[in-house]
Coordinates of N, CA and C in Angstrom, one line a residue:
M172 N 47.3 8.4 -57.4 CA 47.6 7.0 -57.0 C 49.0 6.9 -56.1
S173 N 49.2 6.2 -55.1 CA 50.1 6.0 -54.2 C 51.2 5.3 -54.6
E174 N 52.4 5.5 -54.6 CA 53.8 4.8 -55.3 C 53.8 3.5 -54.8
V175 N 53.6 3.5 -53.5 CA 53.6 2.1 -52.8 C 51.9 1.6 -52.0
T176 N 51.5 0.7 -52.2 CA 50.3 0.3 -51.8 C 50.4 -1.1 -51.0
I177 N 49.6 -1.4 -49.5 CA 49.8 -2.5 -49.0 C 48.6 -3.2 -49.2
E178 N 48.8 -4.5 -49.5 CA 47.3 -5.3 -49.7 C 47.3 -6.5 -48.5
Y179 N 45.9 -6.2 -47.5 CA 45.9 -7.2 -46.7 C 44.7 -7.5 -46.2
C180 N 44.4 -8.8 -46.2 CA 42.8 -9.0 -46.2 C 41.9 -8.6 -47.0
G181 N 42.2 -8.2 -48.4 CA 41.2 -7.8 -49.2 C 41.1 -6.4 -49.2
Q182 N 42.4 -5.4 -48.3 CA 42.0 -4.0 -48.1 C 43.4 -3.6 -48.9
Y183 N 43.3 -2.4 -49.2 CA 44.5 -1.5 -49.8 C 44.9 -0.6 -49.2
Y184 N 45.8 -0.1 -48.6 CA 46.7 0.8 -47.4 C 47.7 1.6 -48.5
P185 N 47.5 2.8 -48.9 CA 48.4 3.6 -49.6 C 49.4 4.2 -48.5
V186 N 50.6 4.1 -48.9 CA 52.0 4.3 -48.3 C 52.2 6.0 -48.7
Q187 N 52.2 6.6 -47.6 CA 52.3 8.1 -48.1 C 53.9 8.5 -48.0
D188 N 54.7 9.4 -48.8 CA 56.0 9.6 -48.7 C 56.0 10.7 -48.0
G189 N 57.4 10.8 -47.3 CA 57.4 12.0 -46.2 C 57.3 11.2 -44.7
K190 N 56.8 10.0 -44.3 CA 56.9 9.5 -43.2 C 56.6 8.1 -43.3
P191 N 57.5 7.4 -42.1 CA 57.0 5.9 -42.3 C 55.7 5.2 -42.2
F192 N 55.4 4.3 -42.8 CA 54.2 3.5 -42.7 C 54.5 2.5 -41.9
T193 N 53.9 2.3 -40.6 CA 54.1 1.2 -39.6 C 53.1 0.0 -39.6
I194 N 53.7 -1.0 -39.8 CA 53.0 -2.5 -39.7 C 53.0 -3.0 -38.3
G195 N 52.0 -3.6 -37.4 CA 52.5 -4.0 -36.1 C 51.0 -4.3 -35.4
R196 N 51.2 -4.6 -34.1 CA 50.0 -4.5 -33.2 C 49.6 -3.3 -33.3
E197 N 50.0 -2.1 -33.5 CA 49.5 -0.6 -33.5 C 50.1 0.2 -34.7
G198 N 49.6 1.0 -35.1 CA 50.2 1.9 -36.5 C 49.2 1.9 -37.8
D199 N 49.8 2.3 -38.5 CA 49.0 2.6 -40.0 C 48.5 1.3 -40.5
L200 N 48.8 0.2 -40.2 CA 48.5 -1.0 -40.5 C 48.4 -1.8 -39.2
A201 N 47.1 -1.7 -38.2 CA 47.4 -2.5 -36.8 C 46.6 -3.9 -37.5
I202 N 47.5 -4.9 -37.4 CA 46.9 -6.1 -37.6 C 46.0 -6.7 -36.7
N203 N 46.2 -7.1 -35.8 CA 45.4 -7.3 -34.6 C 46.1 -7.2 -33.1
D204 N 45.6 -7.8 -32.1 CA 46.0 -7.5 -30.8 C 46.6 -8.7 -30.4
N205 N 47.5 -9.5 -31.2 CA 48.1 -10.5 -30.9 C 49.2 -10.2 -29.9
P206 N 49.3 -10.9 -29.0 CA 50.2 -10.3 -27.8 C 52.0 -10.8 -28.3
Y207 N 51.8 -11.6 -29.1 CA 53.3 -12.1 -29.8 C 53.8 -11.2 -30.5
L208 N 53.0 -10.2 -31.1 CA 53.4 -9.4 -32.4 C 53.9 -8.3 -31.7
H209 N 54.8 -7.9 -32.4 CA 55.4 -6.5 -31.8 C 54.5 -5.3 -32.3
R210 N 54.4 -4.6 -31.3 CA 53.7 -3.0 -31.6 C 53.8 -2.4 -32.4
H211 N 55.2 -1.9 -32.8 CA 55.6 -1.5 -34.4 C 56.5 -2.8 -34.7
F212 N 56.3 -3.5 -35.9 CA 57.2 -4.5 -36.5 C 58.1 -4.2 -37.8
L213 N 57.0 -3.8 -38.7 CA 58.1 -3.2 -40.0 C 57.4 -1.8 -40.3
T214 N 58.4 -1.2 -41.0 CA 58.1 0.1 -41.7 C 58.5 0.3 -42.9
I215 N 57.9 1.2 -43.7 CA 58.2 1.3 -45.0 C 58.3 2.7 -45.1
S216 N 59.3 3.1 -45.7 CA 59.8 4.8 -45.8 C 60.8 4.5 -47.2
K217 N 60.7 5.9 -47.6 CA 61.8 6.2 -48.6 C 62.9 7.1 -48.3
H218 N 64.3 6.5 -48.9 CA 65.2 7.3 -48.8 C 66.2 7.0 -50.1
S219 N 66.7 8.3 -50.5 CA 67.8 8.3 -51.7 C 66.7 7.6 -52.7
G220 N 65.6 8.0 -52.9 CA 64.9 7.7 -54.0 C 64.6 6.3 -54.3
L221 N 64.7 5.5 -52.9 CA 64.1 4.1 -53.1 C 63.2 3.9 -51.8
W222 N 62.2 2.7 -52.2 CA 61.4 2.5 -50.9 C 62.2 1.4 -50.2
W223 N 62.1 1.3 -48.9 CA 62.6 0.2 -47.9 C 61.6 0.1 -47.2
L224 N 61.7 -1.6 -47.0 CA 61.0 -2.4 -45.9 C 62.0 -2.6 -44.8
N225 N 61.6 -2.0 -43.6 CA 62.5 -2.2 -42.4 C 62.0 -3.0 -41.5
N226 N 62.7 -3.7 -40.7 CA 62.1 -4.7 -39.5 C 62.6 -3.8 -38.3
V227 N 62.0 -3.0 -37.6 CA 62.0 -2.3 -36.4 C 61.8 -3.3 -35.2
G228 N 61.3 -4.4 -35.0 CA 61.4 -5.4 -34.3 C 62.5 -5.9 -33.4
S229 N 62.6 -6.4 -32.1 CA 63.6 -7.0 -31.9 C 63.6 -8.4 -31.8
R230 N 62.5 -9.2 -31.9 CA 62.5 -10.9 -31.9 C 62.3 -11.4 -33.5
L231 N 61.1 -11.1 -33.8 CA 60.3 -11.5 -35.0 C 61.4 -11.2 -36.4
T232 N 61.1 -12.3 -37.3 CA 61.6 -12.0 -38.7 C 60.5 -12.4 -39.5
A233 N 60.6 -11.7 -40.8 CA 59.7 -11.6 -42.0 C 60.6 -12.5 -43.1
T234 N 59.6 -13.2 -43.9 CA 60.1 -13.6 -45.2 C 59.5 -12.9 -46.2
I235 N 60.4 -12.5 -47.2 CA 60.2 -11.7 -48.6 C 60.3 -12.3 -49.4
A236 N 59.2 -12.4 -50.5 CA 59.4 -13.1 -51.7 C 58.9 -12.7 -53.0
D237 N 59.3 -13.0 -54.1 CA 58.5 -12.5 -55.3 C 57.3 -13.0 -55.7
R238 N 56.4 -12.8 -56.4 CA 55.4 -14.0 -56.9 C 55.7 -15.3 -57.7
T239 N 56.9 -15.3 -58.0 CA 57.1 -16.6 -58.5 C 58.0 -17.4 -57.6
G240 N 58.5 -17.2 -56.3 CA 59.3 -17.8 -55.5 C 60.7 -17.6 -55.8
G241 N 61.0 -17.1 -57.0 CA 62.4 -17.5 -57.3 C 63.2 -16.4 -56.6
L242 N 63.0 -15.2 -56.1 CA 63.6 -14.4 -55.1 C 63.1 -14.7 -53.8
Q243 N 63.6 -14.7 -52.6 CA 63.4 -15.0 -51.3 C 64.6 -14.3 -50.4
A244 N 64.1 -13.6 -49.3 CA 64.9 -13.0 -48.4 C 64.4 -13.2 -47.2
W245 N 65.3 -13.2 -46.1 CA 64.9 -13.4 -44.7 C 65.3 -12.0 -44.3
L246 N 64.0 -11.6 -43.5 CA 64.5 -10.0 -42.8 C 64.4 -10.3 -41.3
S247 N 65.6 -10.1 -40.9 CA 65.9 -10.0 -39.3 C 65.7 -8.8 -38.9
P248 N 65.6 -9.0 -37.5 CA 65.6 -7.4 -36.8 C 66.7 -6.4 -37.0
E249 N 66.3 -5.1 -37.3 CA 67.1 -4.2 -37.4 C 67.7 -4.5 -39.0
S250 N 66.9 -5.2 -39.8 CA 67.5 -5.3 -40.9 C 66.5 -4.5 -42.0
S251 N 67.2 -4.1 -43.3 CA 66.3 -3.4 -44.2 C 66.8 -3.9 -45.5
L252 N 65.5 -3.9 -46.5 CA 65.4 -4.7 -47.9 C 64.9 -3.5 -48.8
P253 N 65.4 -3.2 -50.0 CA 64.9 -2.3 -50.8 C 63.9 -3.0 -51.6
L254 N 62.7 -2.1 -51.9 CA 61.6 -2.5 -52.6 C 61.8 -2.2 -53.9
V255 N 62.4 -3.3 -54.9 CA 62.7 -2.8 -56.4 C 62.0 -3.7 -57.2
L256 N 61.2 -4.5 -57.1 CA 60.0 -5.2 -57.8 C 58.6 -4.6 -57.5
N257 N 58.1 -5.0 -58.6 CA 56.4 -4.1 -58.6 C 55.6 -5.1 -57.4
R258 N 56.0 -6.1 -57.0 CA 54.9 -6.9 -56.0 C 55.9 -7.7 -55.4
V259 N 55.9 -7.6 -54.0 CA 56.6 -8.7 -53.1 C 55.2 -9.4 -52.3
G260 N 55.4 -10.6 -51.6 CA 54.7 -11.0 -50.6 C 55.9 -11.0 -49.2
V261 N 54.9 -10.7 -48.1 CA 55.6 -10.5 -46.8 C 54.8 -11.6 -46.1
V262 N 55.5 -12.6 -45.4 CA 55.1 -13.5 -44.5 C 55.9 -13.4 -43.4
F263 N 55.2 -13.6 -41.8 CA 55.5 -13.7 -40.9 C 54.8 -14.3 -39.7
T264 N 55.5 -14.7 -38.5 CA 54.5 -15.3 -37.8 C 55.0 -15.0 -36.7
A265 N 53.9 -14.6 -35.3 CA 54.0 -14.3 -34.4 C 52.9 -15.5 -33.5
G266 N 53.9 -16.2 -32.7 CA 53.0 -17.1 -31.7 C 52.3 -18.2 -32.9
P267 N 51.3 -18.4 -32.4 CA 50.6 -19.7 -33.4 C 50.0 -19.0 -34.8
T268 N 50.2 -17.8 -34.8 CA 49.6 -17.4 -36.1 C 50.7 -16.5 -37.0
T269 N 50.1 -17.3 -38.2 CA 51.0 -16.8 -39.5 C 50.1 -15.6 -40.5
Y270 N 51.0 -14.6 -40.8 CA 50.3 -13.4 -41.5 C 50.9 -13.3 -43.0
E271 N 50.1 -12.6 -44.0 CA 50.9 -12.8 -45.1 C 50.1 -11.3 -45.9
L272 N 50.8 -10.4 -46.4 CA 50.5 -9.2 -47.1 C 51.4 -9.2 -48.1
S273 N 50.9 -8.4 -49.0 CA 51.5 -7.9 -50.2 C 52.0 -6.4 -50.5
I274 N 53.1 -6.3 -50.9 CA 53.4 -4.9 -51.1 C 53.7 -4.6 -52.5
H275 N 52.7 -3.5 -53.1 CA 52.6 -3.2 -54.5 C 53.7 -2.0 -54.7
V276 N 54.4 -1.9 -55.8 CA 55.1 -0.9 -55.9 C 55.1 0.0 -57.6
A277 N 54.3 1.0 -57.6 CA 53.9 1.4 -58.9 C 55.1 1.5 -59.9
Q278 N 56.1 2.2 -59.6 CA 57.2 2.2 -60.5 C 58.3 1.6 -59.9
P279 N 58.3 0.5 -60.0 CA 59.7 -0.6 -59.6 C 61.0 -0.1 -60.3
A280 N 62.3 0.0 -59.3 CA 63.5 0.0 -60.2 C 63.9 -1.2 -61.0
F281 N 63.3 -2.2 -60.7 CA 63.4 -3.5 -61.6 C 62.4 -4.0 -62.5
R282 N 62.4 -4.3 -63.7 CA 61.4 -5.1 -64.2 C 61.4 -6.7 -64.1
Q283 N 60.4 -7.4 -63.8 CA 60.6 -8.7 -63.8 C 59.5 -9.4 -64.6
D284 N 60.2 -10.2 -65.7 CA 59.4 -11.0 -66.6 C 59.2 -12.5 -66.1
Y285 N 57.9 -12.8 -66.2 CA 57.5 -14.0 -65.8 C 57.4 -15.2 -67.2
L286 N 57.9 -16.1 -66.6 CA 57.8 -17.4 -67.6 C 56.2 -17.6 -67.7
E287 N 55.9 -18.0 -69.0 CA 54.5 -18.1 -69.6 C 53.8 -19.3 -68.6
Y288 N 54.5 -20.2 -68.3 CA 54.1 -21.6 -67.8 C 53.9 -21.3 -66.4
D289 N 54.3 -20.5 -65.8 CA 54.5 -20.1 -64.6 C 53.7 -18.7 -63.9
A290 N 52.6 -18.6 -65.0 CA 52.0 -17.5 -64.9 C 50.9 -17.4 -63.3
C291 N 50.6 -18.7 -62.9 CA 50.0 -18.8 -61.9 C 50.8 -19.3 -60.6
G292 N 52.2 -19.2 -60.7 CA 53.0 -19.3 -59.8 C 52.7 -20.6 -59.3
E293 N 52.5 -21.8 -60.0 CA 52.5 -23.3 -59.7 C 53.9 -24.0 -60.2
T294 N 54.7 -23.4 -60.5 CA 55.9 -24.2 -60.7 C 56.9 -24.2 -59.4
T295 N 57.3 -25.4 -59.1 CA 58.2 -25.5 -57.9 C 59.6 -25.2 -58.3
I296 N 60.0 -24.2 -57.5 CA 61.2 -23.4 -57.9 C 62.3 -23.9 -56.6
G297 N 63.6 -24.3 -56.9 CA 64.5 -24.4 -55.9 C 65.0 -25.7 -56.0
P298 N 66.4 -26.1 -55.6 CA 67.2 -27.1 -55.5 C 66.9 -28.1 -54.6
V299 N 65.9 -28.2 -53.8 CA 65.7 -29.2 -52.7 C 64.6 -30.0 -53.3
L300 N 65.1 -31.2 -53.0 CA 64.2 -32.4 -53.7 C 63.7 -33.2 -52.3
L301 N 62.3 -33.3 -52.2 CA 61.9 -34.0 -51.0 C 61.2 -35.3 -51.7
T302 N 61.4 -36.5 -50.4 CA 60.6 -37.6 -50.6 C 59.2 -37.4 -50.5
S303 N 58.4 -38.1 -50.8 CA 57.0 -38.4 -50.7 C 56.6 -37.8 -49.2
A304 N 56.9 -38.6 -48.3 CA 56.5 -38.3 -46.6 C 57.0 -37.1 -46.3
Q305 N 58.2 -36.4 -47.0 CA 58.5 -35.4 -46.4 C 57.8 -34.0 -47.1
R306 N 57.4 -34.1 -48.4 CA 56.7 -33.4 -48.9 C 55.3 -33.4 -48.3
A307 N 54.8 -34.5 -47.6 CA 53.4 -34.7 -47.1 C 53.4 -34.1 -45.7
L308 N 54.5 -34.1 -45.2 CA 54.9 -33.4 -43.5 C 54.6 -31.8 -44.0
V309 N 55.6 -31.1 -45.0 CA 55.6 -29.8 -45.2 C 54.1 -29.2 -45.7
V310 N 53.2 -30.2 -46.6 CA 52.0 -29.9 -46.6 C 51.0 -29.7 -45.7
V311 N 51.1 -30.5 -44.7 CA 49.9 -30.6 -43.9 C 50.5 -29.6 -42.6
L312 N 51.5 -29.0 -42.7 CA 52.0 -27.8 -42.0 C 51.5 -26.6 -42.7
A313 N 51.7 -26.8 -43.8 CA 51.4 -25.4 -44.8 C 49.5 -25.3 -44.9
E314 N 48.8 -26.4 -44.8 CA 47.7 -26.6 -45.5 C 46.8 -25.0 -44.9
P315 N 46.7 -24.7 -43.9 CA 45.9 -23.6 -43.7 C 46.0 -22.3 -44.3
M316 N 47.4 -22.2 -44.7 CA 48.0 -21.1 -45.5 C 47.8 -21.5 -47.2
L317 N 47.9 -22.5 -47.4 CA 47.7 -23.3 -48.7 C 46.1 -23.0 -49.2
R318 N 45.4 -23.1 -48.1 CA 43.8 -23.1 -48.6 C 43.1 -21.9 -48.5
R319 N 43.8 -20.8 -48.0 CA 43.6 -19.6 -47.8 C 43.7 -18.8 -49.2
E320 N 42.6 -17.7 -49.5 CA 42.5 -17.1 -50.6 C 43.0 -15.8 -50.1
G321 N 44.0 -15.8 -51.0 CA 44.6 -14.2 -51.0 C 45.4 -14.0 -49.7
T322 N 45.6 -12.7 -49.2 CA 46.6 -12.6 -48.2 C 45.6 -12.5 -47.0
G323 N 46.1 -12.8 -45.7 CA 45.6 -12.8 -44.4 C 46.2 -13.4 -43.4
L324 N 45.6 -13.9 -42.4 CA 46.3 -14.5 -41.2 C 45.8 -16.2 -41.3
S325 N 46.5 -17.1 -40.9 CA 46.1 -18.4 -40.5 C 47.0 -18.8 -39.6
S326 N 46.7 -20.3 -38.7 CA 47.2 -20.8 -37.7 C 48.0 -21.8 -38.3
I327 N 49.1 -22.2 -37.6 CA 50.0 -23.4 -38.1 C 49.6 -24.5 -37.2
P328 N 49.4 -26.0 -37.8 CA 49.2 -26.9 -36.6 C 50.1 -27.1 -36.1
T329 N 49.9 -27.6 -34.5 CA 50.9 -28.2 -33.6 C 51.4 -29.4 -34.1
S330 N 52.6 -29.5 -34.0 CA 53.1 -30.9 -34.0 C 52.6 -32.2 -33.9
A331 N 51.7 -32.2 -32.8 CA 50.7 -33.4 -32.4 C 49.7 -33.4 -33.6
A332 N 48.9 -32.2 -33.8 CA 47.9 -32.5 -34.6 C 48.4 -32.6 -36.3
A333 N 49.3 -32.1 -36.5 CA 50.1 -32.4 -37.7 C 50.4 -34.1 -37.9
A334 N 50.9 -34.6 -36.9 CA 51.1 -36.2 -36.8 C 49.6 -37.0 -36.9
A335 N 48.8 -36.4 -36.1 CA 47.5 -37.2 -36.2 C 46.9 -37.2 -37.6
R336 N 47.1 -35.9 -38.6 CA 46.5 -35.8 -39.5 C 47.2 -36.6 -40.5
L337 N 48.4 -37.2 -40.6 CA 49.0 -38.1 -41.4 C 48.9 -39.4 -40.9
G338 N 48.5 -39.4 -39.8 CA 48.5 -40.9 -39.3 C 49.8 -41.6 -38.6
W339 N 50.4 -40.6 -38.2 CA 52.0 -40.9 -37.5 C 52.1 -40.9 -36.1
G340 N 53.0 -41.1 -35.4 CA 53.3 -41.1 -34.4 C 54.0 -39.7 -34.1
I341 N 54.3 -38.9 -32.7 CA 54.7 -37.6 -32.8 C 56.5 -38.1 -32.7
T342 N 56.8 -39.2 -32.5 CA 58.2 -39.5 -32.7 C 58.5 -39.5 -34.1
K343 N 57.8 -40.2 -34.7 CA 58.1 -40.3 -36.4 C 58.1 -38.9 -37.1
F344 N 57.0 -38.1 -36.5 CA 56.9 -36.9 -37.2 C 58.1 -36.0 -37.0
N345 N 58.4 -36.0 -35.5 CA 59.6 -34.9 -35.1 C 60.9 -35.5 -36.0
R346 N 61.1 -36.8 -36.1 CA 62.2 -37.4 -37.0 C 62.1 -36.7 -38.1
K347 N 61.1 -36.9 -39.2 CA 61.0 -36.4 -40.3 C 61.2 -34.9 -40.4
L348 N 60.7 -34.4 -39.5 CA 60.8 -32.9 -39.4 C 62.3 -32.4 -39.2
D349 N 62.8 -33.1 -38.6 CA 64.3 -32.7 -38.1 C 65.0 -33.1 -39.6
N350 N 64.7 -34.0 -40.2 CA 65.3 -34.5 -41.4 C 65.0 -33.5 -42.8
V351 N 63.6 -32.9 -42.8 CA 63.4 -31.8 -43.8 C 64.1 -30.5 -43.2
C352 N 64.3 -30.4 -42.3 CA 64.7 -28.8 -41.7 C 66.5 -29.1 -41.9
D353 N 66.8 -30.4 -41.5 CA 68.3 -30.3 -42.1 C 68.7 -30.3 -43.6
K354 N 67.8 -30.6 -44.6 CA 67.9 -30.8 -45.9 C 67.9 -29.3 -46.3
L355 N 66.7 -28.6 -45.7 CA 66.7 -27.1 -46.3 C 67.8 -26.3 -45.6
D356 N 68.3 -26.5 -44.2 CA 69.6 -25.7 -43.9 C 70.4 -26.0 -44.7
K357 N 70.7 -27.2 -45.1 CA 72.1 -27.5 -46.2 C 71.9 -26.6 -47.5
A358 N 70.7 -26.4 -47.8 CA 70.8 -25.7 -48.8 C 70.7 -24.2 -48.8
G359 N 70.8 -23.6 -47.5 CA 70.8 -22.5 -47.5 C 70.2 -21.6 -46.7
V360 N 68.7 -22.2 -46.2 CA 67.7 -21.5 -46.0 C 67.8 -21.7 -44.6
A361 N 67.8 -20.0 -44.2 CA 68.1 -19.6 -42.8 C 66.7 -20.2 -41.8
G362 N 67.0 -20.1 -40.6 CA 66.1 -20.0 -39.6 C 65.7 -21.1 -39.0
L363 N 66.2 -22.5 -39.6 CA 65.5 -23.7 -39.6 C 66.3 -24.7 -38.4
R364 N 67.5 -23.8 -38.0 CA 68.1 -24.9 -37.0 C 69.1 -23.8 -35.7
G365 N 69.0 -24.2 -34.6 CA 69.4 -23.4 -33.7 C 70.8 -23.2 -33.7
G366 N 71.7 -22.2 -33.1 CA 73.0 -21.9 -32.9 C 73.2 -22.3 -31.4
P367 N 74.4 -21.7 -31.1 CA 75.0 -21.9 -29.9 C 74.0 -20.9 -28.9
G368 N 73.5 -21.2 -27.8 CA 72.5 -20.6 -27.2 C 71.5 -20.3 -27.7
K369 N 70.9 -21.0 -28.8 CA 69.8 -20.3 -29.8 C 69.0 -21.8 -30.0
L370 N 67.5 -21.9 -29.6 CA 67.0 -22.9 -30.2 C 65.9 -22.5 -31.3
A371 N 65.9 -23.5 -32.2 CA 65.0 -23.2 -33.3 C 63.7 -23.6 -32.7
T372 N 63.0 -23.0 -31.9 CA 61.7 -23.3 -31.4 C 60.5 -23.0 -32.4
N373 N 61.0 -22.1 -33.5 CA 60.0 -21.6 -34.1 C 60.3 -22.1 -35.6
R374 N 60.8 -23.1 -35.5 CA 61.2 -23.9 -37.0 C 59.9 -24.2 -37.9
R375 N 59.0 -24.7 -37.2 CA 57.5 -25.0 -38.0 C 57.0 -24.0 -38.8
A376 N 57.0 -22.7 -38.0 CA 56.8 -21.4 -38.7 C 57.5 -21.2 -39.9
R377 N 59.0 -20.8 -39.5 CA 59.7 -20.8 -40.5 C 59.8 -21.8 -41.7
L378 N 59.3 -22.7 -41.4 CA 59.3 -23.9 -42.6 C 58.1 -23.8 -43.6
V379 N 57.4 -23.4 -42.7 CA 56.1 -23.2 -43.7 C 56.1 -21.7 -44.5
E380 N 56.7 -20.9 -43.7 CA 57.2 -19.4 -44.8 C 58.0 -19.5 -46.0
H381 N 58.9 -20.4 -45.6 CA 60.0 -20.7 -46.6 C 59.1 -21.5 -47.8
A382 N 58.4 -22.5 -47.4 CA 57.6 -23.4 -48.3 C 56.9 -22.7 -49.1
V383 N 55.9 -22.2 -48.7 CA 54.8 -21.3 -49.3 C 55.5 -20.2 -50.1
S384 N 56.4 -19.7 -49.5 CA 57.1 -18.0 -50.5 C 57.9 -18.8 -51.5
S385 N 58.6 -19.9 -51.4 CA 59.2 -20.4 -52.6 C 58.8 -21.2 -53.5
H386 N 57.4 -21.5 -53.2 CA 56.6 -22.5 -53.9 C 57.3 -24.1 -54.0
L387 N 57.7 -24.4 -53.0 CA 58.6 -25.7 -52.6 C 56.9 -26.6 -52.6
V388 N 56.0 -26.2 -52.0 CA 54.8 -26.8 -52.0 C 53.7 -25.8 -52.7
T389 N 52.5 -26.1 -53.3 CA 51.5 -25.3 -53.8 C 50.2 -25.7 -53.5
R390 N 49.3 -25.5 -53.7 CA 47.7 -25.6 -53.6 C 47.6 -27.2 -54.0
A391 N 48.3 -27.2 -55.3 CA 47.8 -28.4 -55.8 C 48.7 -29.8 -55.0
D392 N 49.5 -29.5 -54.4 CA 49.9 -30.4 -53.5 C 49.0 -30.9 -52.4
L393 N 48.0 -30.1 -52.0 CA 47.2 -30.6 -51.1 C 46.5 -32.1 -51.4
A394 N 46.4 -32.4 -52.4 CA 45.8 -33.8 -52.8 C 46.3 -34.9 -52.2
I395 N 47.6 -34.6 -51.9 CA 48.6 -35.7 -51.0 C 47.7 -35.8 -49.8
L396 N 47.4 -35.1 -49.3 CA 46.6 -35.5 -48.0 C 45.4 -36.3 -48.2
D397 N 44.7 -36.5 -49.2 CA 43.7 -37.3 -49.4 C 44.2 -38.6 -49.9
S398 N 45.9 -38.9 -49.7 CA 45.9 -40.5 -50.5 C 47.0 -40.9 -49.4
E399 N 47.2 -42.0 -49.6 CA 48.0 -42.8 -48.2 C 49.5 -42.4 -48.4
V400 N 50.1 -41.8 -47.4 CA 51.6 -41.6 -47.6 C 52.2 -42.5 -47.6
P401 N 53.2 -42.6 -48.2 CA 54.3 -43.8 -48.1 C 55.2 -43.6 -46.9
D402 N 55.3 -44.9 -46.5 CA 56.0 -45.2 -45.2 C 57.2 -45.0 -45.1
E403 N 57.9 -44.0 -45.5 CA 59.6 -43.8 -45.9 C 60.4 -43.4 -44.7
D404 N 61.9 -43.7 -44.6 CA 62.5 -43.3 -43.8 C 63.6 -42.3 -44.4

């Protein structure tokens, strides 16, 4: 049995000690031929007795979270993260497609205890409180990912498609998207706003990655889309 195993689209890929395991457009786990995805994006390797997840790409980031959503990290290019829990989810977006995989560690450095009422990961964790309209916006963007069973890939709706799904105009949708991103940015969530010389062009993808990984929205919230969304500002 391998110390580390990758789960993706219902298949399991053992990681061998002694050489880096590569994930990307090519490598040990060749995801697909998406031109927006790095040829080599992530690697898993063992150093000093610990397994590490490394971002060897130059543009893309990955969101790393435990299964409760209580622990989350944003792995930027040229960054590394030790794999110290028995299972973490990895979510990243390349172009219009979002990918999710799981990393299983047979003998983790830390043991994590789960609360009984959160055994299915359905408890919302985090200090951010959303209005009904803001939650509906996040849910409609995350809908393809929330409806998917297990790990795999999904597409994030365009702003125009998401606005139409909610019955909103694009101006209203963009205004509420600004409000949600500002609220999460103030709570310390990275990647939702641009800095000097940098535009947050991928903020919808980053918003979905954070919301699903942290359980800010869950599958239970999909019922919101079947009811009338309050017209809040």
